[in-house]
mmCIF file of C-alpha atoms in Angstrom:
data_model
loop_
_atom_site.group_PDB
_atom_site.id
_atom_site.type_symbol
_atom_site.label_atom_id
_atom_site.label_comp_id
_atom_site.label_asym_id
_atom_site.label_seq_id
_atom_site.Cartn_x
_atom_site.Cartn_y
_atom_site.Cartn_z
ATOM 1 C CA UNK A 18 -0.019 0.084 0.203
ATOM 2 C CA UNK A 19 1.049 3.476 -0.980
ATOM 3 C CA UNK A 20 1.818 5.466 1.893
ATOM 4 C CA UNK A 21 0.342 9.171 2.347
ATOM 5 C CA UNK A 22 -3.203 10.509 3.209
ATOM 6 C CA UNK A 23 -5.266 8.979 1.605
ATOM 7 C CA UNK A 24 -8.782 10.070 0.041
ATOM 8 C CA UNK A 25 -10.469 12.608 2.431
ATOM 9 C CA UNK A 26 -7.615 12.693 4.547
ATOM 10 C CA UNK A 27 -4.829 15.135 3.410
ATOM 11 C CA UNK A 28 -1.462 15.873 4.612
ATOM 12 C CA UNK A 29 -1.654 18.544 7.434
ATOM 13 C CA UNK A 30 1.934 20.406 6.112
ATOM 14 C CA UNK A 31 2.103 21.757 2.547
ATOM 15 C CA UNK A 32 5.980 20.828 0.926
ATOM 16 C CA UNK A 33 6.944 25.012 0.186
ATOM 17 C CA UNK A 34 4.461 27.474 -1.565
ATOM 18 C CA UNK A 35 5.310 25.971 -5.179
ATOM 19 C CA UNK A 36 1.781 25.632 -7.319
ATOM 20 C CA UNK A 37 1.892 23.025 -10.185
ATOM 21 C CA UNK A 38 -0.321 22.748 -12.484
ATOM 22 C CA UNK A 39 -1.273 19.770 -15.099
ATOM 23 C CA UNK A 40 -2.955 20.046 -17.835
ATOM 24 C CA UNK A 41 -4.325 16.601 -18.498
ATOM 25 C CA UNK A 42 -6.809 14.245 -16.620
ATOM 26 C CA UNK A 43 -5.449 11.737 -19.261
ATOM 27 C CA UNK A 44 -3.554 8.211 -17.019
ATOM 28 C CA UNK A 45 -0.267 10.041 -17.045
ATOM 29 C CA UNK A 46 -1.846 13.598 -15.826
ATOM 30 C CA UNK A 47 -3.810 11.282 -13.122
ATOM 31 C CA UNK A 48 -0.790 9.239 -11.582
ATOM 32 C CA UNK A 49 1.523 12.365 -11.262
ATOM 33 C CA UNK A 50 -1.143 14.141 -10.087
ATOM 34 C CA UNK A 51 -2.047 11.774 -7.355
ATOM 35 C CA UNK A 52 1.332 11.285 -6.230
ATOM 36 C CA UNK A 53 2.816 14.846 -6.249
ATOM 37 C CA UNK A 54 -0.476 15.437 -4.277
ATOM 38 C CA UNK A 55 -0.399 12.933 -1.787
ATOM 39 C CA UNK A 56 3.740 13.769 -0.830
ATOM 40 C CA UNK A 57 2.307 16.944 -0.110
ATOM 41 C CA UNK A 58 2.720 19.444 -2.838
ATOM 42 C CA UNK A 59 -0.151 21.652 -3.951
ATOM 43 C CA UNK A 60 -1.507 20.717 -7.159
ATOM 44 C CA UNK A 61 -4.369 21.564 -9.306
ATOM 45 C CA UNK A 62 -5.677 19.167 -12.185
ATOM 46 C CA UNK A 63 -7.029 21.405 -15.476
ATOM 47 C CA UNK A 64 -9.486 19.254 -17.766
ATOM 48 C CA UNK A 65 -11.379 20.798 -20.997
ATOM 49 C CA UNK A 66 -14.448 18.689 -20.065
ATOM 50 C CA UNK A 67 -16.453 19.849 -16.908
ATOM 51 C CA UNK A 68 -18.594 17.229 -16.283
ATOM 52 C CA UNK A 69 -15.685 15.034 -15.930
ATOM 53 C CA UNK A 70 -13.866 17.718 -14.250
ATOM 54 C CA UNK A 71 -17.336 17.530 -11.578
ATOM 55 C CA UNK A 72 -17.102 13.592 -11.964
ATOM 56 C CA UNK A 73 -13.488 13.213 -10.453
ATOM 57 C CA UNK A 74 -13.505 15.878 -8.077
ATOM 58 C CA UNK A 75 -16.265 14.506 -6.951
ATOM 59 C CA UNK A 76 -15.141 10.573 -6.682
ATOM 60 C CA UNK A 77 -11.402 11.196 -6.531
ATOM 61 C CA UNK A 78 -7.997 9.507 -8.539
ATOM 62 C CA UNK A 79 -7.971 6.251 -7.454
ATOM 63 C CA UNK A 80 -4.990 4.544 -8.799
ATOM 64 C CA UNK A 81 -3.638 1.013 -8.566
ATOM 65 C CA UNK A 82 -0.926 -0.930 -10.202
ATOM 66 C CA UNK A 83 2.931 -0.989 -9.088
ATOM 67 C CA UNK A 84 2.924 1.602 -6.751
ATOM 68 C CA UNK A 85 0.081 -0.060 -4.388
ATOM 69 C CA UNK A 86 -3.861 1.185 -4.331
ATOM 70 C CA UNK A 87 -5.019 4.425 -3.273
ATOM 71 C CA UNK A 88 -7.261 7.164 -3.909
ATOM 72 C CA UNK A 89 -6.131 11.097 -4.066
ATOM 73 C CA UNK A 90 -8.591 13.904 -4.027
ATOM 74 C CA UNK A 91 -6.800 16.138 -6.168
ATOM 75 C CA UNK A 92 -8.885 19.633 -7.419
ATOM 76 C CA UNK A 93 -9.906 19.282 -11.225
ATOM 77 C CA UNK A 94 -10.699 22.329 -12.424
ATOM 78 C CA UNK A 95 -12.278 23.387 -16.415
ATOM 79 C CA UNK A 96 -11.428 27.474 -16.316
ATOM 80 C CA UNK A 97 -7.853 28.305 -14.937
ATOM 81 C CA UNK A 98 -8.460 32.181 -15.137
ATOM 82 C CA UNK A 99 -6.997 33.749 -12.369
ATOM 83 C CA UNK A 100 -4.608 30.782 -10.957
ATOM 84 C CA UNK A 101 -1.127 31.531 -11.341
ATOM 85 C CA UNK A 102 0.440 28.401 -11.030
ATOM 86 C CA UNK A 103 4.967 28.276 -10.938
ATOM 87 C CA UNK A 104 4.864 25.056 -12.412
ATOM 88 C CA UNK A 105 2.609 24.031 -15.589
ATOM 89 C CA UNK A 106 3.653 20.564 -16.092
ATOM 90 C CA UNK A 107 1.197 19.179 -19.957
ATOM 91 C CA UNK A 108 0.401 15.520 -20.331
ATOM 92 C CA UNK A 109 -2.470 15.806 -23.229
ATOM 93 C CA UNK A 110 -2.359 13.686 -26.298
ATOM 94 C CA UNK A 111 -0.256 15.816 -28.679
ATOM 95 C CA UNK A 112 -3.608 16.180 -30.959
ATOM 96 C CA UNK A 113 -4.501 18.114 -28.666
ATOM 97 C CA UNK A 114 -0.903 20.209 -27.709
ATOM 98 C CA UNK A 115 -2.304 23.519 -29.580
ATOM 99 C CA UNK A 116 -5.774 23.850 -27.224
ATOM 100 C CA UNK A 117 -3.590 22.915 -24.186
ATOM 101 C CA UNK A 118 -1.265 26.118 -24.524
ATOM 102 C CA UNK A 119 -4.273 27.665 -25.601
ATOM 103 C CA UNK A 120 -6.020 27.301 -22.592
ATOM 104 C CA UNK A 121 -2.152 28.233 -20.584
ATOM 105 C CA UNK A 122 -1.834 31.239 -22.254
ATOM 106 C CA UNK A 123 -3.366 33.885 -20.044
ATOM 107 C CA UNK A 124 -2.029 32.360 -16.549
ATOM 108 C CA UNK A 125 1.071 32.094 -17.375
ATOM 109 C CA UNK A 126 3.960 35.177 -16.078
ATOM 110 C CA UNK A 127 7.631 35.205 -17.467
ATOM 111 C CA UNK A 128 8.077 33.665 -14.165
ATOM 112 C CA UNK A 129 6.533 30.699 -15.130
ATOM 113 C CA UNK A 130 8.336 27.221 -15.622
ATOM 114 C CA UNK A 131 5.924 25.160 -18.734
ATOM 115 C CA UNK A 132 7.147 21.635 -18.982
ATOM 116 C CA UNK A 133 6.216 19.270 -21.293
ATOM 117 C CA UNK A 134 6.369 15.033 -21.135
ATOM 118 C CA UNK A 135 4.147 14.452 -23.921
ATOM 119 C CA UNK A 136 5.353 11.614 -27.048
ATOM 120 C CA UNK A 137 6.540 12.801 -30.169
ATOM 121 C CA UNK A 138 7.728 15.664 -31.643
ATOM 122 C CA UNK A 139 7.333 18.849 -32.174
ATOM 123 C CA UNK A 140 4.761 19.891 -29.027
ATOM 124 C CA UNK A 141 7.551 22.122 -27.275
ATOM 125 C CA UNK A 142 8.037 24.382 -30.267
ATOM 126 C CA UNK A 143 4.747 24.635 -30.624
ATOM 127 C CA UNK A 144 3.807 25.057 -26.431
ATOM 128 C CA UNK A 145 7.084 28.636 -27.260
ATOM 129 C CA UNK A 146 5.419 30.202 -30.031
ATOM 130 C CA UNK A 147 1.800 29.637 -28.555
ATOM 131 C CA UNK A 148 2.417 30.527 -24.990
ATOM 132 C CA UNK A 149 6.385 33.383 -25.280
ATOM 133 C CA UNK A 150 7.392 30.989 -22.326
ATOM 134 C CA UNK A 151 11.214 29.210 -22.936
ATOM 135 C CA UNK A 152 9.471 25.407 -22.426
ATOM 136 C CA UNK A 153 10.816 22.256 -21.066
ATOM 137 C CA UNK A 154 11.349 19.278 -22.549
ATOM 138 C CA UNK A 155 10.979 15.915 -21.039
ATOM 139 C CA UNK A 156 10.933 11.995 -20.934
ATOM 140 C CA UNK A 157 8.988 9.393 -19.022
ATOM 141 C CA UNK A 158 9.104 5.983 -19.118
ATOM 142 C CA UNK A 159 6.427 5.672 -16.803
ATOM 143 C CA UNK A 160 3.383 3.340 -17.653
ATOM 144 C CA UNK A 161 -0.317 3.931 -16.789
ATOM 145 C CA UNK A 162 -3.642 2.979 -18.214
ATOM 146 C CA UNK A 163 -7.330 4.874 -18.068
ATOM 147 C CA UNK A 164 -9.608 3.183 -16.784
ATOM 148 C CA UNK A 165 -12.326 5.763 -16.818
ATOM 149 C CA UNK A 166 -12.518 9.022 -15.527
ATOM 150 C CA UNK A 167 -10.171 9.742 -13.065
ATOM 151 C CA UNK A 168 -8.913 5.671 -12.363
ATOM 152 C CA UNK A 169 -5.031 3.988 -13.596
ATOM 153 C CA UNK A 170 -3.332 1.596 -13.592
ATOM 154 C CA UNK A 171 0.166 2.076 -13.065
ATOM 155 C CA UNK A 172 1.571 -0.336 -14.764
ATOM 156 C CA UNK A 173 4.902 0.504 -14.728
ATOM 157 C CA UNK A 174 8.046 2.443 -13.127
ATOM 158 C CA UNK A 175 10.677 3.950 -14.985
ATOM 159 C CA UNK A 176 12.776 7.466 -15.260
ATOM 160 C CA UNK A 177 11.816 10.885 -15.888
ATOM 161 C CA UNK A 178 14.033 13.465 -17.304
ATOM 162 C CA UNK A 179 13.554 16.783 -17.749
ATOM 163 C CA UNK A 180 16.321 19.852 -19.867
ATOM 164 C CA UNK A 181 17.647 21.359 -20.616
ATOM 165 C CA UNK A 182 18.959 22.819 -17.667
ATOM 166 C CA UNK A 183 20.236 26.423 -16.792
ATOM 167 C CA UNK A 184 22.680 27.096 -14.111
ATOM 168 C CA UNK A 185 18.997 29.157 -12.630
ATOM 169 C CA UNK A 186 16.746 27.132 -12.931
ATOM 170 C CA UNK A 187 15.770 26.887 -9.635
ATOM 171 C CA UNK A 188 12.178 26.110 -10.182
ATOM 172 C CA UNK A 189 13.787 22.588 -12.684
ATOM 173 C CA UNK A 190 15.774 21.833 -9.787
ATOM 174 C CA UNK A 191 12.326 21.717 -7.682
ATOM 175 C CA UNK A 192 10.421 20.034 -9.942
ATOM 176 C CA UNK A 193 12.888 17.246 -10.144
ATOM 177 C CA UNK A 194 12.816 17.540 -6.417
ATOM 178 C CA UNK A 195 9.666 17.119 -5.931
ATOM 179 C CA UNK A 196 9.015 14.302 -8.122
ATOM 180 C CA UNK A 197 11.675 11.876 -6.599
ATOM 181 C CA UNK A 198 9.687 13.561 -3.641
ATOM 182 C CA UNK A 199 6.690 11.575 -5.234
ATOM 183 C CA UNK A 200 8.368 7.713 -5.654
ATOM 184 C CA UNK A 201 8.987 8.486 -9.196
ATOM 185 C CA UNK A 202 12.794 8.397 -10.319
ATOM 186 C CA UNK A 203 13.474 11.655 -12.117
ATOM 187 C CA UNK A 204 16.626 14.193 -13.236
ATOM 188 C CA UNK A 205 17.283 16.829 -15.070
ATOM 189 C CA UNK A 206 19.987 16.415 -18.152
ATOM 190 C CA UNK A 207 20.952 18.804 -21.148
ATOM 191 C CA UNK A 208 20.646 16.571 -24.179
ATOM 192 C CA UNK A 209 17.322 16.895 -23.747
ATOM 193 C CA UNK A 210 16.543 16.145 -27.937
ATOM 194 C CA UNK A 211 18.622 13.218 -27.293
ATOM 195 C CA UNK A 212 16.880 11.338 -24.744
ATOM 196 C CA UNK A 213 13.598 13.127 -27.056
ATOM 197 C CA UNK A 214 14.914 11.228 -29.817
ATOM 198 C CA UNK A 215 15.497 8.106 -28.240
ATOM 199 C CA UNK A 216 12.467 7.922 -26.920
ATOM 200 C CA UNK A 217 10.543 8.462 -30.580
ATOM 201 C CA UNK A 218 12.404 5.705 -32.587
ATOM 202 C CA UNK A 219 11.351 2.950 -29.372
ATOM 203 C CA UNK A 220 7.770 4.548 -30.067
ATOM 204 C CA UNK A 221 8.567 4.496 -33.864
ATOM 205 C CA UNK A 222 9.245 1.176 -34.057
ATOM 206 C CA UNK A 223 6.718 -0.244 -31.611
ATOM 207 C CA UNK A 224 2.958 2.311 -31.232
ATOM 208 C CA UNK A 225 2.334 2.239 -35.153
ATOM 209 C CA UNK A 226 2.449 -1.142 -35.476
ATOM 210 C CA UNK A 227 0.134 -2.308 -32.755
ATOM 211 C CA UNK A 228 -2.143 -0.002 -34.142
ATOM 212 C CA UNK A 229 -2.609 -1.259 -36.745
ATOM 213 C CA UNK A 230 -2.640 -5.694 -35.907
ATOM 214 C CA UNK A 231 -4.322 -5.054 -32.903
ATOM 215 C CA UNK A 232 -0.705 -7.457 -31.243
ATOM 216 C CA UNK A 233 0.703 -6.368 -28.087
ATOM 217 C CA UNK A 234 4.223 -5.180 -28.171
ATOM 218 C CA UNK A 235 5.282 -8.854 -27.227
ATOM 219 C CA UNK A 236 3.993 -10.232 -29.608
ATOM 220 C CA UNK A 237 5.329 -7.975 -32.658
ATOM 221 C CA UNK A 238 8.300 -9.761 -32.511
ATOM 222 C CA UNK A 239 6.627 -13.270 -32.581
ATOM 223 C CA UNK A 240 5.627 -12.603 -36.496
ATOM 224 C CA UNK A 241 8.321 -11.587 -39.793
ATOM 225 C CA UNK A 242 6.712 -9.945 -40.914
ATOM 226 C CA UNK A 243 6.144 -6.863 -38.341
ATOM 227 C CA UNK A 244 9.354 -7.748 -36.989
ATOM 228 C CA UNK A 245 10.853 -6.425 -40.647
ATOM 229 C CA UNK A 246 8.699 -3.486 -40.532
ATOM 230 C CA UNK A 247 10.021 -2.599 -37.228
ATOM 231 C CA UNK A 248 13.244 -2.854 -38.244
ATOM 232 C CA UNK A 249 12.850 -0.641 -41.432
ATOM 233 C CA UNK A 250 10.946 1.844 -39.594
ATOM 234 C CA UNK A 251 13.655 2.114 -36.994
ATOM 235 C CA UNK A 252 16.578 2.246 -39.675
ATOM 236 C CA UNK A 253 14.734 5.061 -41.431
ATOM 237 C CA UNK A 254 14.312 6.760 -38.236
ATOM 238 C CA UNK A 255 17.871 6.316 -37.061
ATOM 239 C CA UNK A 256 19.188 7.770 -40.422
ATOM 240 C CA UNK A 257 17.298 10.874 -40.054
ATOM 241 C CA UNK A 258 18.687 11.023 -36.749
ATOM 242 C CA UNK A 259 22.274 11.063 -37.280
ATOM 243 C CA UNK A 260 21.005 13.778 -40.111
ATOM 244 C CA UNK A 261 20.299 15.585 -37.643
ATOM 245 C CA UNK A 262 23.358 15.456 -35.527
ATOM 246 C CA UNK A 263 21.189 13.211 -32.777
ATOM 247 C CA UNK A 264 23.918 10.997 -30.283
ATOM 248 C CA UNK A 265 21.118 8.027 -29.219
ATOM 249 C CA UNK A 266 21.060 6.992 -25.064
ATOM 250 C CA UNK A 267 21.661 3.732 -26.951
ATOM 251 C CA UNK A 268 24.341 1.947 -29.406
ATOM 252 C CA UNK A 269 22.272 -0.448 -30.653
ATOM 253 C CA UNK A 270 18.372 1.345 -31.738
ATOM 254 C CA UNK A 271 16.822 -1.849 -32.911
ATOM 255 C CA UNK A 272 17.731 -4.299 -30.345
ATOM 256 C CA UNK A 273 16.658 -1.608 -27.626
ATOM 257 C CA UNK A 274 13.107 -1.614 -28.855
ATOM 258 C CA UNK A 275 13.370 -4.987 -28.910
ATOM 259 C CA UNK A 276 14.156 -5.054 -25.509
ATOM 260 C CA UNK A 277 11.048 -2.591 -24.552
ATOM 261 C CA UNK A 278 9.404 -5.034 -26.673
ATOM 262 C CA UNK A 279 10.325 -7.658 -24.270
ATOM 263 C CA UNK A 280 9.970 -5.708 -20.915
ATOM 264 C CA UNK A 281 6.384 -4.448 -21.520
ATOM 265 C CA UNK A 282 5.656 -7.767 -23.252
ATOM 266 C CA UNK A 283 2.386 -7.703 -22.074
ATOM 267 C CA UNK A 284 1.185 -3.935 -22.494
ATOM 268 C CA UNK A 285 -1.321 -2.925 -25.098
ATOM 269 C CA UNK A 286 0.094 0.287 -26.525
ATOM 270 C CA UNK A 287 -1.071 3.579 -26.118
ATOM 271 C CA UNK A 288 -1.719 3.526 -29.880
ATOM 272 C CA UNK A 289 -3.560 0.431 -29.894
ATOM 273 C CA UNK A 290 -5.607 2.230 -27.251
ATOM 274 C CA UNK A 291 -6.796 4.911 -29.228
ATOM 275 C CA UNK A 292 -7.702 3.141 -32.454
ATOM 276 C CA UNK A 293 -9.780 0.687 -29.900
ATOM 277 C CA UNK A 294 -11.817 3.382 -28.395
ATOM 278 C CA UNK A 295 -11.343 5.175 -31.712
ATOM 279 C CA UNK A 296 -9.819 7.974 -30.593
ATOM 280 C CA UNK A 297 -7.726 10.172 -32.298
ATOM 281 C CA UNK A 298 -3.659 8.609 -32.235
ATOM 282 C CA UNK A 299 -0.304 10.310 -32.074
ATOM 283 C CA UNK A 300 1.131 9.212 -34.836
ATOM 284 C CA UNK A 301 1.370 12.897 -36.573
ATOM 285 C CA UNK A 302 4.174 13.232 -33.822
ATOM 286 C CA UNK A 303 5.726 10.085 -33.917
ATOM 287 C CA UNK A 304 6.186 7.909 -37.513
ATOM 288 C CA UNK A 305 4.992 10.889 -39.359
ATOM 289 C CA UNK A 306 7.729 13.479 -37.004
ATOM 290 C CA UNK A 307 10.645 11.482 -38.488
ATOM 291 C CA UNK A 308 8.789 11.284 -41.944
ATOM 292 C CA UNK A 309 8.953 15.398 -41.876
ATOM 293 C CA UNK A 310 12.402 15.786 -40.308
ATOM 294 C CA UNK A 311 13.038 13.221 -42.735
ATOM 295 C CA UNK A 312 12.560 15.879 -45.528
ATOM 296 C CA UNK A 313 14.302 18.596 -43.901
ATOM 297 C CA UNK A 314 16.964 16.417 -43.879
ATOM 298 C CA UNK A 315 17.184 15.128 -47.091
ATOM 299 C CA UNK A 316 16.850 11.420 -45.847
ATOM 300 C CA UNK A 317 13.610 9.401 -47.085
ATOM 301 C CA UNK A 318 11.402 7.994 -44.400
ATOM 302 C CA UNK A 319 8.867 5.771 -46.674
ATOM 303 C CA UNK A 320 8.360 2.885 -44.503
ATOM 304 C CA UNK A 321 7.661 5.339 -41.666
ATOM 305 C CA UNK A 322 5.667 7.318 -44.176
ATOM 306 C CA UNK A 323 3.571 4.368 -44.891
ATOM 307 C CA UNK A 324 2.720 3.598 -41.449
ATOM 308 C CA UNK A 325 0.666 6.723 -40.765
ATOM 309 C CA UNK A 326 -0.915 6.930 -43.821
ATOM 310 C CA UNK A 327 -2.309 3.461 -42.546
ATOM 311 C CA UNK A 328 -3.551 4.845 -39.279
ATOM 312 C CA UNK A 329 -4.364 7.769 -39.866
ATOM 313 C CA UNK A 330 -6.256 5.981 -42.862
ATOM 314 C CA UNK A 331 -7.819 3.463 -39.502
ATOM 315 C CA UNK A 332 -9.027 6.893 -37.681
ATOM 316 C CA UNK A 333 -10.782 8.297 -40.806
ATOM 317 C CA UNK A 334 -12.479 4.900 -41.081
ATOM 318 C CA UNK A 335 -13.737 4.258 -37.343
ATOM 319 C CA UNK A 336 -17.882 4.815 -37.955
ATOM 320 C CA UNK A 337 -17.511 2.571 -41.468
ATOM 321 C CA UNK A 338 -14.691 -0.321 -40.412
ATOM 322 C CA UNK A 339 -16.468 -3.847 -40.057
ATOM 323 C CA UNK A 340 -14.429 -5.274 -36.980
#
């Protein structure tokens, strides 16, 4: 059982005066909000859906899985007007990044730190362009599955890294410290673009194939067809990353993808979850982004383009599909 304050019973003390706003009450947003709040930090969730926000406010956030079972009351709002957070963490799906950035634009001051732990490429740049604030990028290997409004299965623990930092980024280090106090494994790094590309290539090798085939992560390498497509997609992505002078955080990209497949063998990838629930996927920010970056670098990425087109066809045909 995860220790700390449980639903209906707050700890009497708060860790400093740091105000954290988490945008997006999906699996990851709820997980981070619950654990940070449970550790004594002042956290608010922003949800564009007032009905869902009200439901979570009434029932709390319930977490099960590798970090135990616990229920936490975290305030959820659908209109951020009037609040002034020190730190904003954006956890929405990549297709909702513009909407999320617009929703917080008017509450960000020059000292507000915005960070994104979203999948794929382009989120940080989009948020910066809309808010006018410098945005801290990041990656997380935490695994979580939504079981409904405010209900999350914490499927696996992993590392969370934020950056790049500066000598004066006290709030970045405060956030890293807060995440560690909340039971996450967190750190800051200056080579965050390398780490983002490292995660991007893993996602490019796995997510689209699961969405197209319906297979779990660990099943993809079992079939010659999916294994070969995976290899081709990864090799293309690596060539693009090399052209962009990215130094990947592992020496053998394909072996790393296969390792992730083994370590998450029973997982239903997030993109497959989106397809099963007939939601928009993040394909444009993963395989689609590799194709776009390849064009800029003069490196063709036809397999990643093909995967992107297939997933987008699945999305477009939700209402017409026979299975």
